[in-house]
mmCIF file of C-alpha atoms in Angstrom:
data_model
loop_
_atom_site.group_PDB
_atom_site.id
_atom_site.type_symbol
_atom_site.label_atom_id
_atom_site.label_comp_id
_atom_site.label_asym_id
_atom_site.label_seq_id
_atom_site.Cartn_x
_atom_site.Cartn_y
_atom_site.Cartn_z
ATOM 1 C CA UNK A 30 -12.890 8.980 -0.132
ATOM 2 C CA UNK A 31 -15.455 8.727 2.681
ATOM 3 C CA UNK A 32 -17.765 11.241 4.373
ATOM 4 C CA UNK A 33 -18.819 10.931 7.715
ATOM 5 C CA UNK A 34 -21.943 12.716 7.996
ATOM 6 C CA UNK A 35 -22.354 15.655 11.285
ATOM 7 C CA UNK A 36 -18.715 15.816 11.480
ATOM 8 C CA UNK A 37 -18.430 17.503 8.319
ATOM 9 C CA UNK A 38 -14.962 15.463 7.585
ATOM 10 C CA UNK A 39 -13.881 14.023 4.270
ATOM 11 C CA UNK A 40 -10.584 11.584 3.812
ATOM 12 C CA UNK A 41 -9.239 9.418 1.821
ATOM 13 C CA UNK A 42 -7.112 6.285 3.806
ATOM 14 C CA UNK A 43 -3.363 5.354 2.777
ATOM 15 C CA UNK A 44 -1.904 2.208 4.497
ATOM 16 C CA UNK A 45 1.391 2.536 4.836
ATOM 17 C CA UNK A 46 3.228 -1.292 4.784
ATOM 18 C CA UNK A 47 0.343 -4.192 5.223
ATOM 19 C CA UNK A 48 2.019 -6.453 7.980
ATOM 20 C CA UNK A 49 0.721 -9.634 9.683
ATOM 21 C CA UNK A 50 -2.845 -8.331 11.614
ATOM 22 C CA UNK A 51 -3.575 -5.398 9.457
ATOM 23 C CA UNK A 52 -7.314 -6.206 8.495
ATOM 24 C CA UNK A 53 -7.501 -6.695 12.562
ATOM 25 C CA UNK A 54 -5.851 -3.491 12.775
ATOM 26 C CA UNK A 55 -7.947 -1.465 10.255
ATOM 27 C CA UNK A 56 -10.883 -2.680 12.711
ATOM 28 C CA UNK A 57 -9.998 -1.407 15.827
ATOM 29 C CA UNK A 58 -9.553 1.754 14.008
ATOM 30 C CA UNK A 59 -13.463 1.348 12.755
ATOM 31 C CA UNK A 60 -11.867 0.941 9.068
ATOM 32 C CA UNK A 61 -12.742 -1.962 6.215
ATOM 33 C CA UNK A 62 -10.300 -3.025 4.158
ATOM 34 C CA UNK A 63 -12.365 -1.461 1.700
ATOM 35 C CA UNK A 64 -11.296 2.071 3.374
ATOM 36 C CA UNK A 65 -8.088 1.614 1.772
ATOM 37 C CA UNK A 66 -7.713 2.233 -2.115
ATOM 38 C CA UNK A 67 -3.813 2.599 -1.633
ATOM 39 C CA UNK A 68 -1.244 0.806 -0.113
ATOM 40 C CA UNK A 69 2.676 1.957 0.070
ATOM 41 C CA UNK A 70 5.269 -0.741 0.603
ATOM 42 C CA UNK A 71 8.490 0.463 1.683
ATOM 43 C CA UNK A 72 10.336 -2.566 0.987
ATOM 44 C CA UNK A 73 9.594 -6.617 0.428
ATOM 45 C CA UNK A 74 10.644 -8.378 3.876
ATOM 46 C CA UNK A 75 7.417 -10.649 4.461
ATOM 47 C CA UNK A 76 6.397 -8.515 7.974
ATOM 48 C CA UNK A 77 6.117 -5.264 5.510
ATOM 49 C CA UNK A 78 3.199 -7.079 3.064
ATOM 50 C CA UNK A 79 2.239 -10.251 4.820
ATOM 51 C CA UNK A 80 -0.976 -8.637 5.618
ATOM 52 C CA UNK A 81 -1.616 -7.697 1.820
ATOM 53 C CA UNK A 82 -3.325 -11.048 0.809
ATOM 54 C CA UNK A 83 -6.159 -10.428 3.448
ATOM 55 C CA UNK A 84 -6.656 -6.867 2.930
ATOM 56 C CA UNK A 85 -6.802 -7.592 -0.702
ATOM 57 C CA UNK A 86 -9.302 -10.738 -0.858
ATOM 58 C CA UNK A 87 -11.515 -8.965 1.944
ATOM 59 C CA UNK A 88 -11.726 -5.467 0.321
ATOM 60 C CA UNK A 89 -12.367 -7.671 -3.361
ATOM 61 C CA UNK A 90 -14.704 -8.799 -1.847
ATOM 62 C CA UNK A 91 -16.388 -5.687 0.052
ATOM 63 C CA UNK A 92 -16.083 -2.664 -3.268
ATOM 64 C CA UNK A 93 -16.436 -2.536 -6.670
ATOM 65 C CA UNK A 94 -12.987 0.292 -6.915
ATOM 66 C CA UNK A 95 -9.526 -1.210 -7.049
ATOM 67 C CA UNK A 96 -6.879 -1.620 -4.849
ATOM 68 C CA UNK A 97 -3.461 0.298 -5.619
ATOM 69 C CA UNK A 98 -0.716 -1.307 -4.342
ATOM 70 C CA UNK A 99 3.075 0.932 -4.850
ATOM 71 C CA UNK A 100 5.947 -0.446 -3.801
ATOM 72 C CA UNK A 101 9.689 -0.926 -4.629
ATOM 73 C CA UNK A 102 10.972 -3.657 -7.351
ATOM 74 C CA UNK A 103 9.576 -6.900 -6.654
ATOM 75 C CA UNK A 104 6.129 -5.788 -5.686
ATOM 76 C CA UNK A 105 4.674 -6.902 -9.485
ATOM 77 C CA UNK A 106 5.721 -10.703 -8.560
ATOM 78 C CA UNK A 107 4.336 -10.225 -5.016
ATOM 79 C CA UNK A 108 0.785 -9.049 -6.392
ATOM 80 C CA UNK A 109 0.863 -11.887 -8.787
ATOM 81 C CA UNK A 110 1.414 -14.197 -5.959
ATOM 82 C CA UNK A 111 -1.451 -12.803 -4.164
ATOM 83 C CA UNK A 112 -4.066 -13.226 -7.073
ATOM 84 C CA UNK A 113 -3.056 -16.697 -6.896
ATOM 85 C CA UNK A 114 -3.857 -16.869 -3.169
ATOM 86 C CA UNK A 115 -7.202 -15.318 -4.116
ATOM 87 C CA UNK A 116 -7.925 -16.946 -6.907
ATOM 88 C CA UNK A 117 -10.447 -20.218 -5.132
ATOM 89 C CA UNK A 118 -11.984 -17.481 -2.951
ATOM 90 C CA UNK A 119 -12.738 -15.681 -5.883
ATOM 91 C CA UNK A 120 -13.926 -18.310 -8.082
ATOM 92 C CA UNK A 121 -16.554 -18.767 -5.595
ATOM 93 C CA UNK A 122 -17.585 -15.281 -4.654
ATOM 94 C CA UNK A 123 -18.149 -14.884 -8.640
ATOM 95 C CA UNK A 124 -20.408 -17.179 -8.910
ATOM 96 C CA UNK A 125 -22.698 -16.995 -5.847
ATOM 97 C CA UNK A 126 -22.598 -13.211 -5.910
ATOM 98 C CA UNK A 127 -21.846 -12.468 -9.505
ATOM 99 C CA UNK A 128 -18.714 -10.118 -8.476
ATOM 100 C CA UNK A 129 -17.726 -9.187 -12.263
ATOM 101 C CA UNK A 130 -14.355 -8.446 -11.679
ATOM 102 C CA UNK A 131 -11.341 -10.404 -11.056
ATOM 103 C CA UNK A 132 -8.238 -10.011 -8.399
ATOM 104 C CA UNK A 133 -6.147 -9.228 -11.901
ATOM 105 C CA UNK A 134 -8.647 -6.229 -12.240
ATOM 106 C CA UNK A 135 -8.713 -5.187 -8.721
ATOM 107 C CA UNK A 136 -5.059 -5.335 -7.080
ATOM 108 C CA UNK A 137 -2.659 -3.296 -9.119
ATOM 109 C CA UNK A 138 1.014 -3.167 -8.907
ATOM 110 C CA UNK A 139 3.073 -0.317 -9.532
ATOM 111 C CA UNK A 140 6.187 -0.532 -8.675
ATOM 112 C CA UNK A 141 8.820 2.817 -8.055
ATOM 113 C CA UNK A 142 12.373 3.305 -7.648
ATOM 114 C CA UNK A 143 13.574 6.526 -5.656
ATOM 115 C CA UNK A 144 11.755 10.201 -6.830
ATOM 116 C CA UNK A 145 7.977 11.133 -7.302
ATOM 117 C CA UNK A 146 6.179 8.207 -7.142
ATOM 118 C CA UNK A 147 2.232 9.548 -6.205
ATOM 119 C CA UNK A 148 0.371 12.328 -6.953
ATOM 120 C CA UNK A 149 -3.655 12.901 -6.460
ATOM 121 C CA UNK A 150 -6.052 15.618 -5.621
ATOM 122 C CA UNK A 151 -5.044 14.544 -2.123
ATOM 123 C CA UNK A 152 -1.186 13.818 -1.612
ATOM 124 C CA UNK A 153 2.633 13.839 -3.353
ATOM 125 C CA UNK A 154 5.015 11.023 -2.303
ATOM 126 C CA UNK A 155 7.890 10.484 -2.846
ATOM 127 C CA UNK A 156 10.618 7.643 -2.099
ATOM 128 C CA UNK A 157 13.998 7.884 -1.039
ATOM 129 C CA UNK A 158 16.553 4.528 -1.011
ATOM 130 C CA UNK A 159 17.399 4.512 3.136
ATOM 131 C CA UNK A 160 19.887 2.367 4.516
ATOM 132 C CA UNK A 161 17.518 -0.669 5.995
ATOM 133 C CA UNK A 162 20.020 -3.044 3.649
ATOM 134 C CA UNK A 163 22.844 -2.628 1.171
ATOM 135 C CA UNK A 164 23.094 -5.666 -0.834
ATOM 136 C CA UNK A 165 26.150 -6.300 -3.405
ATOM 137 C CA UNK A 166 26.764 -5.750 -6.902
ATOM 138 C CA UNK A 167 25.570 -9.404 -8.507
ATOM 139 C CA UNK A 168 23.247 -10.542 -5.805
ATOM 140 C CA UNK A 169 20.616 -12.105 -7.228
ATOM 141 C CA UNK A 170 18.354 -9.397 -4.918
ATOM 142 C CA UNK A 171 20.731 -6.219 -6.023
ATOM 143 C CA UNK A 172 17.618 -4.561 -7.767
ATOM 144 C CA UNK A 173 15.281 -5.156 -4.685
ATOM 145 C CA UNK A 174 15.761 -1.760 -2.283
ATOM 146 C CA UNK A 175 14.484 -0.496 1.079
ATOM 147 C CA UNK A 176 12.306 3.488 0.215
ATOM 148 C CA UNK A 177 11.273 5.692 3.134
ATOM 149 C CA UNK A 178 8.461 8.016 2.001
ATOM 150 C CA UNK A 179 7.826 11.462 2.093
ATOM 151 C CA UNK A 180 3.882 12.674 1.876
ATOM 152 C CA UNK A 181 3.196 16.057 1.196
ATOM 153 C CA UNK A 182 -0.459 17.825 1.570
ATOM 154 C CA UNK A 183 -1.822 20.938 2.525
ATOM 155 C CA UNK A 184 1.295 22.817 2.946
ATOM 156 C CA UNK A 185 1.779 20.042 5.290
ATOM 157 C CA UNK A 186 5.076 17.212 4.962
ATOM 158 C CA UNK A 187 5.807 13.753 6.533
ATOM 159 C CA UNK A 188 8.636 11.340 6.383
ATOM 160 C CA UNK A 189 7.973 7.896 6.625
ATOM 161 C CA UNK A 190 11.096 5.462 7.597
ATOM 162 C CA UNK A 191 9.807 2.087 7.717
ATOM 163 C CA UNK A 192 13.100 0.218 8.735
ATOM 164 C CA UNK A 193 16.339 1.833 8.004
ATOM 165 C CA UNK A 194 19.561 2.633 9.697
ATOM 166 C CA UNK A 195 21.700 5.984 9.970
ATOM 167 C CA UNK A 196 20.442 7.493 6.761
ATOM 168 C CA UNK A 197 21.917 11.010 5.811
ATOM 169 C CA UNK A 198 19.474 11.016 2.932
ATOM 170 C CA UNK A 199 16.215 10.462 5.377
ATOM 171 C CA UNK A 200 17.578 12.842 7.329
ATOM 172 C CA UNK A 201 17.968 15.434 4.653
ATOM 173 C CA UNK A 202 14.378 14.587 3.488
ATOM 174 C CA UNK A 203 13.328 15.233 6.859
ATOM 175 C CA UNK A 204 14.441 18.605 7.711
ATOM 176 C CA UNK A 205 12.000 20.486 5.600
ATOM 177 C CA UNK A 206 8.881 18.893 7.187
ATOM 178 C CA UNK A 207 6.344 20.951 8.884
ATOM 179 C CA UNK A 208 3.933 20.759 10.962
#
């Protein structure tokens, strides 16, 4: 959560998907990486996450909270991929500046199929299965699904597609939303 003092305005940042550019992104919008404790994935095609090594290794760096990455089955093996990536980096941070935690303590997986999958002081998600791709029975990637999000706050409601096609179901999430 940060403050920023004489506007009287307190938030907490959610990233939403961590493509290709997102540190980059985060700056233009006068964010750190460290300005984001939570990231959603909606689903594991590489322009959804490949940002997620950078924002994870720079805000390891930058913070001494962790950084809670959700996302849909699959998203346990990508994290472990990306405290591999971070492992030399980290190595060396450790022992120049005596970080005392490691990537294993700071990114977190948590992976969610469709229902509640978030709840804080600040927000509810949930996911929804959308239509982005239907893959068979037997695939070896049958388990792995596309989610679009719904965020609820403050009397307040969002729907999040990511990619998807004609989805009845987003739709149907959707209608309720306000404004």
């Amino acid at each position: 959560t940060w403050y920023f003092p004489g506007d009287d305005i307190w938030f907490k940042a959610y990233l939403i998907d961590a493509g290709e550019g997102v540190v980059h992104q985060l700056g233009k919008a006068g964010l750190q990486p460290a300005a984001v404790p939570v990231v959603f994935l909606t689903h594991l095609h590489d322009d959804h996450y490949a940002g997620l090594p950078a924002i994870s290794s720079f805000a390891w760096t930058l913070r001494a909270g962790r950084l809670d990455v959700h996302g849909p089955h699959g998203t346990a093996d990508l994290v472990k991929g990306i405290w591999q990536v971070m492992a030399p980096h980290a190595r060396i941070r450790m022992a120049e500046q005596g970080i005392n935690r490691t990537p294993e303590e700071f990114v977190v997986a948590h992976e969610f199929a469709a229902g509640p999958i978030f709840d804080d002081s600040n927000v509810r998600v949930s996911a929804l299965a959308n239509s982005h791709f239907d893959l068979p029975p037997g695939s070896p990637a049958a388990e792995n699904k596309s989610y679009s999000l719904r965020f609820e706050s403050g009397g307040r409601s969002i729907v999040f597609t990511g990619d998807t096609g004609p989805s009845a179901a987003v739709v149907s999430a959707a209608q309720p939303c306000t404004g």
